[in-house]
Short mmCIF file of C-alpha atoms in Angstrom, two decimals:
data_model
loop_
_atom_site.label_atom_id
_atom_site.label_comp_id
_atom_site.label_asym_id
_atom_site.label_seq_id
_atom_site.Cartn_x
_atom_site.Cartn_y
_atom_site.Cartn_z
CA MET I 1 134.46 107.35 120.25
CA PRO I 2 132.73 104.07 121.14
CA ILE I 3 129.11 103.18 120.49
CA ARG I 4 126.79 102.93 123.50
CA ALA I 5 123.28 101.76 124.20
CA GLU I 6 121.32 104.86 125.17
CA HIS I 7 118.50 104.57 127.70
CA ASP I 8 117.97 108.23 128.60
CA ARG I 9 114.95 109.65 126.80
CA THR I 10 115.96 113.20 127.68
CA VAL I 11 119.30 112.77 125.95
CA LEU I 12 117.69 111.16 122.92
CA ALA I 13 115.02 113.86 122.69
CA GLU I 14 117.67 116.59 122.74
CA LEU I 15 119.70 114.93 119.97
CA LEU I 16 116.75 113.99 117.76
CA GLY I 17 115.00 117.29 118.37
CA ARG I 18 117.75 119.15 116.53
CA ASP I 19 115.99 118.05 113.33
CA PRO I 20 112.44 117.06 114.33
CA VAL I 21 111.25 116.57 110.74
CA LEU I 22 114.03 114.16 109.79
CA HIS I 23 113.66 112.32 113.10
CA ALA I 24 109.88 112.54 113.56
CA TYR I 25 109.38 108.78 113.71
CA GLN I 26 112.16 108.35 116.24
CA LEU I 27 110.89 111.19 118.41
CA GLY I 28 107.44 109.61 118.38
CA ASP I 29 108.94 106.32 119.48
CA LEU I 30 110.14 107.98 122.68
CA ASP I 31 106.52 107.98 123.87
CA ASP I 32 105.39 105.34 126.36
CA PHE I 33 103.25 103.85 123.58
CA PHE I 34 106.37 102.72 121.64
CA TRP I 35 109.27 103.04 124.10
CA PRO I 36 109.14 99.43 125.44
CA TYR I 37 109.72 98.14 121.89
CA THR I 38 112.83 100.21 121.19
CA SER I 39 116.59 99.81 121.41
CA TRP I 40 118.77 102.88 120.87
CA TYR I 41 122.40 103.14 119.81
CA ARG I 42 124.43 106.35 120.08
CA ARG I 43 127.88 107.38 118.97
CA GLY I 44 128.54 110.99 119.81
CA ASP I 45 125.45 112.86 118.64
CA GLN I 46 124.47 110.26 116.02
CA VAL I 47 121.55 107.96 116.90
CA ALA I 48 120.08 104.79 115.40
CA LEU I 49 116.87 103.08 116.51
CA LEU I 50 115.95 99.40 116.35
CA TYR I 51 112.17 99.01 116.73
CA HIS I 52 110.96 95.58 117.89
CA GLY I 53 107.20 96.19 117.85
CA VAL I 54 106.70 94.55 114.46
CA GLU I 55 107.23 91.03 113.15
CA LEU I 56 110.45 92.05 111.39
CA PRO I 57 112.54 94.42 113.56
CA THR I 58 113.06 97.77 111.87
CA LEU I 59 116.24 99.85 111.89
CA LEU I 60 115.91 103.63 111.52
CA ALA I 61 119.16 105.44 110.73
CA PHE I 62 118.82 109.04 109.50
CA THR I 63 121.31 111.86 109.31
CA SER I 64 122.21 114.91 107.24
CA PRO I 65 124.40 114.38 104.15
CA GLU I 66 127.46 115.94 105.77
CA ARG I 67 127.21 113.56 108.75
CA THR I 68 126.80 110.31 106.82
CA GLY I 69 130.29 109.08 107.71
CA GLU I 70 129.63 109.47 111.42
CA LEU I 71 126.40 107.49 111.33
CA ALA I 72 128.08 104.89 109.11
CA ALA I 73 130.67 104.41 111.85
CA LEU I 74 127.88 103.86 114.37
CA LEU I 75 126.25 101.21 112.17
CA ALA I 76 129.58 99.46 111.62
CA GLU I 77 130.01 99.09 115.39
CA ALA I 78 126.37 98.08 115.93
CA ALA I 79 126.30 95.46 113.17
CA PRO I 80 127.45 92.52 115.35
CA VAL I 81 124.51 92.95 117.77
CA LEU I 82 121.78 93.60 115.20
CA PRO I 83 119.34 90.79 114.28
CA PRO I 84 120.17 88.52 111.32
CA ARG I 85 117.04 89.70 109.51
CA LEU I 86 115.47 93.13 109.72
CA TRP I 87 113.87 95.94 107.75
CA ALA I 88 115.68 99.26 107.47
CA HIS I 89 115.13 102.94 106.69
CA LEU I 90 118.54 104.38 105.76
CA SER I 91 119.74 107.83 104.76
CA PRO I 92 121.55 107.92 101.39
CA GLY I 93 124.99 106.34 101.49
CA LEU I 94 124.35 104.11 104.49
CA ASP I 95 123.29 101.18 102.31
CA ALA I 96 126.93 100.73 101.29
CA THR I 97 127.89 100.43 104.96
CA VAL I 98 125.34 97.78 105.90
CA ALA I 99 126.04 95.88 102.65
CA ARG I 100 129.35 94.79 104.20
CA TRP I 101 127.38 92.51 106.56
CA TYR I 102 123.93 92.22 105.01
CA GLU I 103 122.40 91.40 101.67
CA LEU I 104 119.92 94.13 100.72
CA THR I 105 116.56 93.10 99.27
CA ASP I 106 113.49 94.97 98.03
CA ALA I 107 115.33 98.28 98.20
CA ALA I 108 113.14 101.24 97.23
CA PRO I 109 113.85 104.99 97.38
CA HIS I 110 111.48 107.03 99.51
CA HIS I 111 110.77 110.69 100.22
CA ARG I 112 110.32 112.18 103.66
CA MET I 113 107.78 114.95 103.24
CA ALA I 114 106.65 117.64 105.66
CA LEU I 115 103.69 120.00 105.76
CA THR I 116 105.30 123.35 104.94
CA ASP I 117 102.45 125.24 103.25
CA PRO I 118 99.26 124.89 105.32
CA ALA I 119 97.57 127.51 103.12
CA ARG I 120 97.45 124.97 100.29
CA LEU I 121 95.96 122.40 102.64
CA ALA I 122 93.22 124.89 103.53
CA ARG I 123 92.02 124.86 99.90
CA THR I 124 90.85 121.26 100.34
CA THR I 125 87.51 120.74 102.05
CA PRO I 126 88.06 118.33 104.96
CA ALA I 127 85.77 115.33 105.32
CA GLY I 128 85.46 112.25 107.44
CA GLN I 129 84.70 111.00 110.93
CA VAL I 130 87.06 109.91 113.68
CA LEU I 131 87.41 106.13 113.84
CA ASP I 132 87.69 103.99 116.96
CA ARG I 133 88.02 100.30 117.85
CA THR I 134 84.46 99.57 116.73
CA ASP I 135 85.59 100.43 113.19
CA LEU I 136 88.45 97.92 113.23
CA PRO I 137 86.72 95.18 111.15
CA ALA I 138 85.74 97.69 108.47
CA LEU I 139 89.26 99.14 108.50
CA HIS I 140 90.83 95.70 108.06
CA ASP I 141 88.50 95.08 105.12
CA LEU I 142 89.46 98.38 103.51
CA TYR I 143 93.18 97.72 103.89
CA ALA I 144 92.79 94.21 102.48
CA ALA I 145 91.13 95.64 99.38
CA ALA I 146 93.12 98.85 98.95
CA TYR I 147 96.44 98.62 100.82
CA PRO I 148 97.52 95.00 101.38
CA GLY I 149 100.81 94.58 103.21
CA ASN I 150 100.70 97.96 104.94
CA TRP I 151 101.95 98.33 108.50
CA PHE I 152 99.03 99.01 110.80
CA ASP I 153 98.96 98.60 114.57
CA PRO I 154 95.33 98.49 115.80
CA ARG I 155 96.43 100.28 118.97
CA MET I 156 96.87 103.40 116.86
CA LEU I 157 93.09 103.77 116.67
CA ASP I 158 93.19 104.62 120.38
CA THR I 159 95.01 107.86 119.55
CA GLY I 160 91.85 109.28 117.99
CA GLN I 161 93.92 110.28 114.96
CA TYR I 162 92.29 108.12 112.29
CA VAL I 163 89.70 109.72 110.03
CA GLY I 164 87.48 107.68 107.72
CA ILE I 165 85.01 108.48 104.95
CA ARG I 166 81.98 106.26 104.29
CA ALA I 167 79.77 105.71 101.28
CA ASP I 168 76.49 103.84 101.68
CA GLY I 169 77.63 102.76 105.13
CA ASP I 170 80.94 101.25 103.94
CA LEU I 171 84.35 102.63 104.90
CA VAL I 172 85.94 103.69 101.60
CA ALA I 173 88.81 106.05 102.54
CA VAL I 174 91.01 106.61 105.56
CA ALA I 175 93.88 108.75 106.76
CA GLY I 176 95.77 107.87 109.93
CA VAL I 177 99.08 108.17 111.72
CA HIS I 178 102.10 106.01 112.35
CA VAL I 179 103.29 108.42 115.02
CA TRP I 180 101.48 111.05 117.03
CA SER I 181 103.29 112.65 119.94
CA PRO I 182 101.96 115.75 121.69
CA THR I 183 104.94 115.41 124.04
CA TRP I 184 107.51 115.86 121.27
CA ARG I 185 105.10 117.82 119.02
CA VAL I 186 105.48 115.59 115.97
CA ALA I 187 103.20 113.43 113.85
CA ALA I 188 103.82 111.09 110.93
CA LEU I 189 100.87 110.35 108.68
CA GLY I 190 100.37 106.79 107.51
CA ASN I 191 97.91 104.16 106.34
CA VAL I 192 96.28 106.60 103.93
CA THR I 193 94.24 104.86 101.24
CA THR I 194 91.03 104.82 99.22
CA HIS I 195 89.07 101.81 98.04
CA PRO I 196 89.85 101.16 94.35
CA ARG I 197 86.21 101.70 93.36
CA PHE I 198 86.24 105.22 94.85
CA ARG I 199 89.59 106.56 93.70
CA GLY I 200 89.82 109.76 91.70
CA ARG I 201 87.19 111.56 93.78
CA GLY I 202 89.52 113.42 96.16
CA LEU I 203 88.54 111.34 99.18
CA ALA I 204 92.08 110.70 100.41
CA GLY I 205 92.89 114.40 100.22
CA ALA I 206 89.72 115.28 102.12
CA ALA I 207 90.55 112.75 104.86
CA VAL I 208 94.16 114.00 105.12
CA ALA I 209 92.87 117.59 105.39
CA ALA I 210 90.52 116.59 108.20
CA LEU I 211 93.27 114.71 110.00
CA CYS I 212 95.76 117.59 109.72
CA ALA I 213 93.12 119.93 111.14
CA ARG I 214 92.85 117.62 114.16
CA LEU I 215 96.64 117.52 114.55
CA ARG I 216 97.13 121.27 114.31
CA ASP I 217 96.72 122.02 118.02
CA THR I 218 98.92 119.19 119.33
CA VAL I 219 101.96 119.07 117.02
CA ASP I 220 104.32 121.48 115.31
CA HIS I 221 105.56 119.14 112.58
CA VAL I 222 103.43 116.89 110.35
CA THR I 223 105.50 114.49 108.25
CA LEU I 224 105.10 111.35 106.18
CA ASN I 225 107.03 108.76 104.17
CA VAL I 226 106.12 107.91 100.58
CA ARG I 227 107.73 105.75 97.91
CA ALA I 228 109.46 107.89 95.32
CA ASP I 229 107.82 105.96 92.49
CA ASN I 230 104.30 106.48 93.90
CA THR I 231 103.78 109.56 91.77
CA ALA I 232 100.05 109.75 92.46
CA ALA I 233 100.62 109.93 96.23
CA VAL I 234 103.53 112.35 95.90
CA GLY I 235 101.40 114.62 93.72
CA LEU I 236 98.51 114.46 96.19
CA TYR I 237 100.69 115.46 99.13
CA GLU I 238 102.33 118.26 97.16
CA ARG I 239 98.91 119.67 96.30
CA LEU I 240 98.05 119.57 100.00
CA GLY I 241 101.12 121.62 100.95
CA PHE I 242 103.72 118.95 101.72
CA THR I 243 107.26 119.23 100.34
CA ARG I 244 110.13 116.77 100.06
CA VAL I 245 112.67 117.38 102.81
CA ALA I 246 114.86 114.25 102.72
CA GLU I 247 115.47 111.07 100.76
CA PHE I 248 116.05 107.61 102.17
CA THR I 249 115.98 103.94 101.22
CA GLU I 250 113.71 101.27 102.64
CA CYS I 251 115.08 97.75 102.28
CA GLY I 252 115.25 94.31 103.80
CA LEU I 253 118.51 93.19 105.38
CA HIS I 254 119.64 89.55 105.55
CA ARG I 255 122.97 88.82 107.23
CA ARG I 256 125.49 87.36 104.83
#
């Protein structure tokens, strides 16, 4: 069964929609907002995405444990046409496949989490105001102080799905999205942080609660990625009603 480049969004949506939580990021990238920056590879019903909308192209390859071999076969066939340097999100076991062609760097285990208990989220009082492009300078300042190196596309502010909390006029906490797709009914939270001087006050949780309230009417699945060793963040999301639904590795790939 040969690999093919897939250009039909309907086909991709049907395949990825079989597990919308595992594939939330990829489903979101079917939207017009991201679609021009994507390349898709398919082998049977296994799909991998190469996203070009960032400085270092990013490979997303997720599957269930019992299908790892099938997705590994796809990656083996795709390897010759992938860039010499890229970032990757890989389901467990796939790192051994790509290691045949690439050196792995900065590998870190991550959790995919999903909002499964909204009743717990309802125990947190939401707070914050919706941010827009006029808040971009303040948001850049906050990320520089609290979350350097995060991936943030200013265009995401145009979704209206960024909520910020201010203290004395300064932006001190924010919760946003990496993906928000009313079409495919999925969202992936991202760029959540609090200024170091204001941590420990529950501001991030309040902003996440406000954001999830906004998302409730437009999506069915709210997900997020978090480093496994970020115990503070994992604990926060668990208190808010998120549970771990999959594991994966983020890493850099450099062709041998």
